[in-house]
Amino acid sequence: MELITILNRCHRFRGFVYHQARFTSDHKSIEISVRPRKRSPAICSRCHQPAPGYDQLPERRFEFIPLWGFFVFLLYAMRRVDCRRCGAVVVEEVPWGDGKRTLTRAYMLFLARWARRLSWKETAEAFRTSWEKVFDAVEHVVTWGLEHRVLGQIDAIGVDEIQYAKGHKYLTLVYQIDIGITRLLWIGKERTIESFQGFFTAMGKDVISKIVFVCSDMWEPYLKLIRENCSEALHILDRFHIVANMNKALDQVRSEETGRMKREGRAPVLKKSRWLLLRHSENLGDEQHFRLRDLLRYNLKTVRAYLLKEAFQQLWEYSSPAWAGKFLDEWCRQTMRSRIEPMKKIARSLRNHRELILNYFRAQKLLSSGVVEGLNNKAKVTMRKSYGFRTYRVLELALYHSLGKLPEPESTHDFF
Ligand SMILES: [Zn+2]
């Protein structure tokens, strides 16, 4: 069986024939020459219609999927057409590649699929190619996917941000969090109002106006934009962010108090208590439980703040918005009397966003923002994998590639 027989089986294109396959002189690569089928006119790459030939360019090498450790190249001399429709001499369109890249579409899809499972660096090493070529492949597949994806009806979105480099470099991520489909919809560079506005523009009024639920944290500019753009949607404050803010407040109380006790020369009972206090009490081991119980006997601000935080967890157990509201009001009342400023700040903020928090219960907890948290964790894993260069463009591609559930270019055969 010949190589050309196999190629005709899995990578055959109308209008072209495989002519000959041979080794290069160093026996490291296989080159297969491709020719236009007789009487098969070239297709203009601008208007995609057949057009009369004009001349032929020098032979080009298109890199194909390597075979048994050999590099494989298709050799083809592109024709130029004198297209009357376009009124210009234009290079022809070839179905296995595009005008700019040296990789065939099949190889790009192949590399991109591996690059979803391995890091880009590992993919490049596994197929003895360069990181840049993997980048090209992913870029091609993601660009195609974004152009061809169907947004359809989007019921629920979650908005979050993620730090991608030191020095307050944030990305804004918007996910679709419908029951049946969760995917990354949009990435905004930086966490700004302008960047977030870009999401509403990109999705279009038609899609945006039909959104029913929005989950987001309490960053005021986001809330404002969501109110403006999705006035009909039920806005749900992100449970995860409320808990995270409360942990931050508790941590602040603890570190202030630790400092004060040290200055006053008191026993360092709060030493190494950080994780004890920040972790869910159910997640503590036996020894940690004893230490926590010990700690709770002290009349410390930190202890009182911890108890307030733990008491707050009960909120999520409610199913009726009315009872949840009563609980929330009571918790805020107690906290405002606590004389613990960071916790009072939380209570004030919760009071200001009372309705948004209760929307969580109105949505019957269906859209717990745990979904957003899960997606964000996946995003962080994607970022952590080594991508060679931590530029915005690389991250954008990697995130869309792994979380966007984008459609893939059609291929004549599943090589992978
Ligand atoms: Zn044309």
Tab-separated table of C-alpha atoms in Angstrom, residues 40-408:
chain	number	residue	atom	x	y	z
A	40	SER	CA	-9.970	21.819	-12.924
A	41	PRO	CA	-9.938	25.606	-12.671
A	42	ALA	CA	-8.301	27.464	-9.812
A	43	ILE	CA	-10.548	29.164	-7.258
A	44	CYS	CA	-10.079	32.854	-6.526
A	45	SER	CA	-9.229	33.238	-2.839
A	46	ARG	CA	-11.063	36.559	-2.658
A	47	CYS	CA	-14.483	35.717	-4.122
A	48	HIS	CA	-14.231	31.910	-3.813
A	49	GLN	CA	-15.341	31.421	-7.443
A	50	PRO	CA	-13.486	29.660	-10.284
A	51	ALA	CA	-11.413	32.027	-12.406
A	52	PRO	CA	-9.101	31.754	-15.423
A	53	GLY	CA	-5.454	31.046	-14.685
A	54	TYR	CA	-2.815	33.753	-14.854
A	55	ASP	CA	0.510	32.228	-13.789
A	56	GLN	CA	2.050	29.949	-11.203
A	57	LEU	CA	4.135	30.825	-8.140
A	58	PRO	CA	7.195	28.895	-6.970
A	59	GLU	CA	6.541	25.659	-5.110
A	60	ARG	CA	5.591	25.958	-1.413
A	61	ARG	CA	5.849	23.469	1.444
A	62	PHE	CA	2.803	22.871	3.598
A	63	GLU	CA	3.538	20.967	6.781
A	64	PHE	CA	1.301	17.962	7.298
A	65	ILE	CA	0.847	15.639	10.307
A	66	PRO	CA	4.129	13.792	10.991
A	67	LEU	CA	4.124	10.068	10.345
A	68	TRP	CA	6.145	7.548	12.378
A	69	GLY	CA	8.751	10.111	13.272
A	70	PHE	CA	9.066	11.551	9.768
A	71	PHE	CA	8.086	15.102	8.969
A	72	VAL	CA	5.545	15.211	6.155
A	73	PHE	CA	5.205	18.071	3.680
A	74	LEU	CA	2.836	18.684	0.795
A	75	LEU	CA	4.557	20.499	-2.067
A	76	TYR	CA	2.436	22.664	-4.262
A	77	ALA	CA	2.998	25.550	-6.651
A	78	MET	CA	0.093	27.923	-6.115
A	79	ARG	CA	-1.578	29.305	-9.223
A	80	ARG	CA	-2.651	32.902	-9.604
A	81	VAL	CA	-5.920	33.745	-11.289
A	82	ASP	CA	-6.970	36.734	-13.311
A	83	CYS	CA	-10.333	37.177	-11.651
A	84	ARG	CA	-12.757	39.336	-13.584
A	85	ARG	CA	-15.159	39.493	-10.663
A	86	CYS	CA	-12.490	40.927	-8.371
A	87	GLY	CA	-10.773	42.814	-11.172
A	88	ALA	CA	-7.369	41.681	-9.995
A	89	VAL	CA	-4.726	38.990	-10.172
A	90	VAL	CA	-5.291	36.940	-7.030
A	91	VAL	CA	-3.618	33.853	-5.624
A	92	GLU	CA	-5.785	30.736	-5.669
A	93	GLU	CA	-7.490	29.176	-2.701
A	94	VAL	CA	-6.331	25.713	-1.620
A	95	PRO	CA	-8.531	23.564	0.604
A	96	TRP	CA	-5.724	22.155	2.786
A	97	GLY	CA	-4.225	25.410	3.948
A	98	ASP	CA	-4.581	29.138	4.084
A	99	GLY	CA	-2.588	31.765	2.284
A	100	LYS	CA	-0.485	32.829	5.248
A	101	ARG	CA	0.438	29.807	7.326
A	102	THR	CA	2.873	27.055	6.451
A	103	LEU	CA	0.911	24.427	8.378
A	104	THR	CA	-1.908	22.513	6.731
A	105	ARG	CA	-5.338	22.895	8.281
A	106	ALA	CA	-5.349	19.208	9.217
A	107	TYR	CA	-2.070	19.593	11.116
A	108	MET	CA	-3.280	22.753	12.849
A	109	LEU	CA	-6.433	21.020	14.046
A	110	PHE	CA	-4.318	18.058	15.151
A	111	LEU	CA	-1.899	20.221	17.163
A	112	ALA	CA	-4.677	22.340	18.615
A	113	ARG	CA	-6.521	19.277	19.893
A	114	TRP	CA	-3.387	18.049	21.634
A	115	ALA	CA	-2.740	21.531	22.991
A	116	ARG	CA	-5.986	21.263	24.903
A	117	ARG	CA	-4.747	18.163	26.717
A	118	LEU	CA	-1.084	19.028	27.121
A	119	SER	CA	0.562	22.350	27.670
A	120	TRP	CA	1.624	24.081	24.474
A	121	LYS	CA	5.248	23.420	25.291
A	122	GLU	CA	4.643	19.708	25.750
A	123	THR	CA	2.669	19.594	22.512
A	124	ALA	CA	5.534	21.220	20.645
A	125	GLU	CA	8.002	18.739	22.131
A	126	ALA	CA	5.817	15.695	21.485
A	127	PHE	CA	5.547	16.464	17.776
A	128	ARG	CA	9.011	17.946	17.408
A	129	THR	CA	7.702	21.275	16.328
A	130	SER	CA	8.026	24.772	17.755
A	131	TRP	CA	5.970	26.556	20.381
A	132	GLU	CA	5.190	29.213	17.766
A	133	LYS	CA	3.619	26.649	15.466
A	134	VAL	CA	1.417	25.376	18.279
A	135	PHE	CA	0.436	28.987	18.921
A	136	ASP	CA	-0.420	29.397	15.220
A	137	ALA	CA	-2.469	26.214	15.274
A	138	VAL	CA	-4.477	27.235	18.334
A	139	GLU	CA	-4.958	30.721	16.951
A	140	HIS	CA	-6.328	29.308	13.707
A	141	VAL	CA	-8.723	26.928	15.443
A	142	VAL	CA	-9.923	29.477	18.020
A	143	THR	CA	-10.429	32.194	15.408
A	144	TRP	CA	-12.449	29.779	13.303
A	145	GLY	CA	-14.420	28.702	16.364
A	146	LEU	CA	-15.262	32.246	17.416
A	147	GLU	CA	-16.391	33.100	13.894
A	148	HIS	CA	-18.594	30.035	13.660
A	149	ARG	CA	-19.963	29.638	17.164
A	150	VAL	CA	-23.700	29.930	17.702
A	151	LEU	CA	-24.660	32.007	20.711
A	152	GLY	CA	-28.332	31.046	20.692
A	153	GLN	CA	-30.438	31.776	23.724
A	154	ILE	CA	-28.352	32.567	26.779
A	155	ASP	CA	-30.307	32.405	30.034
A	156	ALA	CA	-27.646	33.014	32.622
A	157	ILE	CA	-24.236	34.608	32.721
A	158	GLY	CA	-21.591	34.839	35.416
A	159	VAL	CA	-19.005	37.587	35.526
A	160	ASP	CA	-15.683	37.266	37.259
A	161	GLU	CA	-12.173	38.512	37.097
A	162	ILE	CA	-8.900	36.731	37.334
A	163	GLN	CA	-5.393	37.998	37.954
A	164	TYR	CA	-3.040	36.981	35.178
A	165	ALA	CA	0.169	38.788	36.017
A	166	LYS	CA	1.731	40.681	38.873
A	167	GLY	CA	0.767	44.282	39.420
A	168	HIS	CA	-3.020	44.302	39.144
A	169	LYS	CA	-3.244	42.733	35.716
A	170	TYR	CA	-6.765	41.416	35.594
A	171	LEU	CA	-8.903	39.781	32.959
A	172	THR	CA	-12.662	39.980	33.003
A	173	LEU	CA	-14.288	36.680	32.143
A	174	VAL	CA	-17.933	36.206	31.261
A	175	TYR	CA	-19.344	32.692	31.334
A	176	GLN	CA	-22.597	31.251	30.193
A	177	ILE	CA	-23.902	29.282	33.178
A	178	ASP	CA	-27.133	27.771	31.884
A	179	ILE	CA	-28.192	24.439	33.314
A	180	GLY	CA	-27.365	22.592	30.100
A	181	ILE	CA	-24.308	24.481	28.935
A	182	THR	CA	-21.484	26.221	30.716
A	183	ARG	CA	-18.808	27.878	28.633
A	184	LEU	CA	-16.570	30.892	28.455
A	185	LEU	CA	-18.271	33.534	26.336
A	186	TRP	CA	-15.989	36.492	26.457
A	187	ILE	CA	-12.650	37.753	27.762
A	188	GLY	CA	-11.918	41.376	28.459
A	189	LYS	CA	-8.475	42.781	28.907
A	190	GLU	CA	-8.183	44.522	32.272
A	191	ARG	CA	-10.964	45.033	34.756
A	192	THR	CA	-12.464	48.293	33.588
A	193	ILE	CA	-15.892	49.603	32.705
A	194	GLU	CA	-14.796	50.050	29.101
A	195	SER	CA	-13.602	46.479	28.828
A	196	PHE	CA	-16.778	45.115	30.373
A	197	GLN	CA	-18.903	47.234	28.056
A	198	GLY	CA	-17.130	45.384	25.257
A	199	PHE	CA	-18.958	42.221	26.285
A	200	PHE	CA	-22.391	43.728	25.751
A	201	THR	CA	-21.294	45.122	22.403
A	202	ALA	CA	-19.786	41.814	21.280
A	203	MET	CA	-22.844	39.751	22.186
A	204	GLY	CA	-25.317	42.153	20.603
A	205	LYS	CA	-28.586	43.522	21.945
A	206	ASP	CA	-30.573	40.526	20.781
A	207	VAL	CA	-28.683	38.055	22.953
A	208	ILE	CA	-28.212	40.436	25.886
A	209	SER	CA	-31.863	41.413	26.146
A	210	LYS	CA	-32.907	37.785	26.641
A	211	ILE	CA	-30.577	37.079	29.561
A	212	VAL	CA	-32.583	36.139	32.642
A	213	PHE	CA	-29.935	35.744	35.358
A	214	VAL	CA	-26.666	37.514	35.986
A	215	CYS	CA	-24.213	36.411	38.668
A	216	SER	CA	-21.447	38.788	39.638
A	217	ASP	CA	-19.507	40.147	42.546
A	218	MET	CA	-20.087	43.478	44.167
A	219	TRP	CA	-17.814	45.675	42.143
A	220	GLU	CA	-20.011	48.737	41.736
A	221	PRO	CA	-19.156	49.655	38.100
A	222	TYR	CA	-20.073	46.098	37.030
A	223	LEU	CA	-23.368	46.317	38.856
A	224	LYS	CA	-24.148	49.582	37.122
A	225	LEU	CA	-23.381	48.246	33.648
A	226	ILE	CA	-25.445	45.140	34.267
A	227	ARG	CA	-28.375	47.258	35.448
A	228	GLU	CA	-28.097	49.384	32.324
A	229	ASN	CA	-27.761	46.574	29.813
A	230	CYS	CA	-29.824	43.737	31.271
A	231	SER	CA	-32.554	45.666	33.001
A	232	GLU	CA	-34.909	42.685	32.836
A	233	ALA	CA	-32.479	40.141	34.230
A	234	LEU	CA	-32.416	38.991	37.823
A	235	HIS	CA	-29.058	39.962	39.205
A	236	ILE	CA	-27.597	37.533	41.725
A	237	LEU	CA	-24.653	38.399	43.885
A	238	ASP	CA	-21.984	35.842	43.838
A	239	ARG	CA	-21.973	33.693	46.972
A	240	PHE	CA	-18.332	32.875	46.567
A	241	HIS	CA	-17.383	36.536	46.593
A	242	ILE	CA	-19.401	37.296	49.689
A	243	VAL	CA	-17.607	34.498	51.536
A	244	ALA	CA	-14.240	35.622	50.166
A	245	ASN	CA	-14.850	39.207	51.321
A	246	MET	CA	-15.819	38.014	54.745
A	247	ASN	CA	-12.640	35.965	55.018
A	248	LYS	CA	-10.647	39.030	54.047
A	249	ALA	CA	-12.321	41.072	56.770
A	250	LEU	CA	-11.671	38.376	59.346
A	251	ASP	CA	-8.055	38.183	58.310
A	252	GLN	CA	-7.700	41.921	58.727
A	253	VAL	CA	-9.172	41.766	62.247
A	254	ARG	CA	-6.816	38.937	63.136
A	255	SER	CA	-3.655	40.611	61.909
A	256	GLU	CA	-4.509	43.932	63.580
A	257	GLU	CA	-5.217	42.196	66.847
A	258	THR	CA	-2.071	40.079	66.647
A	259	GLY	CA	-0.023	43.263	66.245
A	260	ARG	CA	-1.791	44.981	69.124
A	261	MET	CA	-1.313	42.036	71.481
A	262	LYS	CA	2.356	41.891	70.632
A	263	ARG	CA	2.793	45.587	71.390
A	264	GLU	CA	0.971	45.124	74.701
A	265	GLY	CA	3.216	42.190	75.537
A	266	ARG	CA	0.392	39.646	75.758
A	267	ALA	CA	0.683	35.912	75.059
A	268	PRO	CA	0.656	35.262	71.281
A	269	VAL	CA	-2.482	33.095	71.336
A	270	LEU	CA	-3.369	34.065	67.755
A	271	LYS	CA	-0.103	32.853	66.363
A	272	LYS	CA	-0.537	30.432	63.465
A	273	SER	CA	-4.312	30.699	63.724
A	274	ARG	CA	-4.835	32.027	60.247
A	275	TRP	CA	-5.871	28.813	58.477
A	276	LEU	CA	-7.719	27.622	61.510
A	277	LEU	CA	-10.000	30.616	61.258
A	278	LEU	CA	-10.315	30.922	57.509
A	279	ARG	CA	-11.103	27.318	56.806
A	280	HIS	CA	-14.574	25.886	57.074
A	281	SER	CA	-14.789	24.331	60.534
A	282	GLU	CA	-16.013	21.050	58.995
A	283	ASN	CA	-12.781	20.787	57.071
A	284	LEU	CA	-10.535	20.804	60.125
A	285	GLY	CA	-8.690	17.763	61.455
A	286	ASP	CA	-8.980	16.564	65.081
A	287	GLU	CA	-5.962	18.415	66.376
A	288	GLN	CA	-6.989	21.603	64.634
A	289	HIS	CA	-10.433	21.248	66.197
A	290	PHE	CA	-8.900	21.201	69.670
A	291	ARG	CA	-6.804	24.232	68.900
A	292	LEU	CA	-9.795	26.088	67.548
A	293	ARG	CA	-11.882	25.242	70.636
A	294	ASP	CA	-9.040	26.454	72.791
A	295	LEU	CA	-8.797	29.684	70.857
A	296	LEU	CA	-12.532	30.348	71.012
A	297	ARG	CA	-12.380	30.626	74.823
A	298	TYR	CA	-10.547	33.921	74.595
A	299	ASN	CA	-12.521	37.099	74.500
A	300	LEU	CA	-10.885	38.475	71.384
A	301	LYS	CA	-12.172	40.552	68.515
A	302	THR	CA	-10.859	37.905	66.191
A	303	VAL	CA	-12.916	35.246	67.914
A	304	ARG	CA	-16.063	37.349	67.753
A	305	ALA	CA	-15.454	38.090	64.087
A	306	TYR	CA	-14.937	34.384	63.472
A	307	LEU	CA	-18.206	33.512	65.173
A	308	LEU	CA	-20.029	36.110	63.087
A	309	LYS	CA	-18.533	34.637	59.944
A	310	GLU	CA	-19.476	31.105	60.926
A	311	ALA	CA	-23.001	32.186	61.854
A	312	PHE	CA	-23.397	33.800	58.447
A	313	GLN	CA	-22.965	30.442	56.707
A	314	GLN	CA	-26.459	29.554	57.840
A	315	LEU	CA	-27.844	32.028	55.333
A	316	TRP	CA	-27.214	29.621	52.479
A	317	GLU	CA	-29.357	26.950	54.103
A	318	TYR	CA	-32.568	28.933	53.644
A	319	SER	CA	-34.842	28.289	50.725
A	320	SER	CA	-37.366	31.059	51.221
A	321	PRO	CA	-36.215	34.557	50.251
A	322	ALA	CA	-38.345	36.039	53.057
A	323	TRP	CA	-36.684	33.978	55.802
A	324	ALA	CA	-33.273	34.478	54.312
A	325	GLY	CA	-33.984	38.216	54.369
A	326	LYS	CA	-34.942	38.091	58.061
A	327	PHE	CA	-31.778	36.200	58.869
A	328	LEU	CA	-29.635	38.612	56.865
A	329	ASP	CA	-31.151	41.641	58.604
A	330	GLU	CA	-30.594	40.107	62.013
A	331	TRP	CA	-27.003	39.187	61.195
A	332	CYS	CA	-26.284	42.716	59.981
A	333	ARG	CA	-27.883	44.206	63.127
A	334	GLN	CA	-25.683	42.080	65.381
A	335	THR	CA	-22.594	42.781	63.353
A	336	MET	CA	-23.179	46.538	63.380
A	337	ARG	CA	-23.163	46.360	67.189
A	338	SER	CA	-19.939	44.344	67.253
A	339	ARG	CA	-17.560	47.314	67.182
A	340	ILE	CA	-15.384	45.378	64.750
A	341	GLU	CA	-14.880	47.808	61.896
A	342	PRO	CA	-13.945	45.394	59.020
A	343	MET	CA	-16.991	43.239	59.833
A	344	LYS	CA	-19.224	46.301	60.078
A	345	LYS	CA	-18.041	47.284	56.640
A	346	ILE	CA	-19.201	43.906	55.334
A	347	ALA	CA	-22.568	44.296	57.045
A	348	ARG	CA	-23.035	47.727	55.491
A	349	SER	CA	-22.210	46.377	52.065
A	350	LEU	CA	-24.581	43.431	52.511
A	351	ARG	CA	-27.340	45.817	53.544
A	352	ASN	CA	-26.749	47.909	50.457
A	353	HIS	CA	-26.985	44.841	48.237
A	354	ARG	CA	-29.728	43.092	50.165
A	355	GLU	CA	-32.029	42.591	47.171
A	356	LEU	CA	-29.271	41.203	44.979
A	357	ILE	CA	-28.320	38.701	47.632
A	358	LEU	CA	-31.919	37.627	48.108
A	359	ASN	CA	-32.176	37.095	44.346
A	360	TYR	CA	-30.000	34.074	44.978
A	361	PHE	CA	-32.926	32.546	46.856
A	362	ARG	CA	-35.460	33.854	44.366
A	363	ALA	CA	-33.561	31.970	41.660
A	364	GLN	CA	-34.058	28.928	43.880
A	365	LYS	CA	-30.320	28.427	44.143
A	366	LEU	CA	-30.395	26.927	40.676
A	367	LEU	CA	-27.561	29.096	39.591
A	368	SER	CA	-25.247	28.800	42.465
A	369	SER	CA	-22.213	30.769	41.592
A	370	GLY	CA	-20.283	27.629	42.436
A	371	VAL	CA	-20.516	27.078	38.707
A	372	VAL	CA	-18.613	30.303	38.118
A	373	GLU	CA	-16.098	29.364	40.762
A	374	GLY	CA	-15.569	25.986	39.110
A	375	LEU	CA	-15.030	27.581	35.727
A	376	ASN	CA	-12.655	30.088	37.223
A	377	ASN	CA	-10.627	27.305	38.782
A	378	LYS	CA	-10.367	25.682	35.378
A	379	ALA	CA	-9.255	29.013	33.959
A	380	LYS	CA	-6.531	29.212	36.593
A	381	VAL	CA	-5.330	25.710	35.761
A	382	THR	CA	-5.206	26.678	32.085
A	383	MET	CA	-3.110	29.700	32.978
A	384	ARG	CA	-0.799	27.789	35.253
A	385	LYS	CA	0.199	25.330	32.541
A	386	SER	CA	3.278	26.641	30.882
A	387	TYR	CA	2.399	28.658	27.842
A	388	GLY	CA	5.837	29.964	27.116
A	389	PHE	CA	4.944	33.614	27.054
A	390	ARG	CA	2.478	35.089	29.411
A	391	THR	CA	1.114	37.712	27.069
A	392	TYR	CA	-2.491	38.683	26.947
A	393	ARG	CA	-2.991	37.210	23.475
A	394	VAL	CA	-1.636	33.811	24.541
A	395	LEU	CA	-3.901	33.712	27.576
A	396	GLU	CA	-6.889	34.803	25.573
A	397	LEU	CA	-6.373	32.002	23.064
A	398	ALA	CA	-5.641	29.395	25.721
A	399	LEU	CA	-8.763	30.290	27.695
A	400	TYR	CA	-11.098	30.309	24.714
A	401	HIS	CA	-9.506	27.081	23.561
A	402	SER	CA	-10.019	25.200	26.797
A	403	LEU	CA	-13.232	26.762	28.130
A	404	GLY	CA	-15.053	28.205	25.128
A	405	LYS	CA	-16.537	24.931	23.829
A	406	LEU	CA	-15.976	26.361	20.383
A	407	PRO	CA	-16.884	24.491	17.195
A	408	GLU	CA	-13.902	23.165	15.239
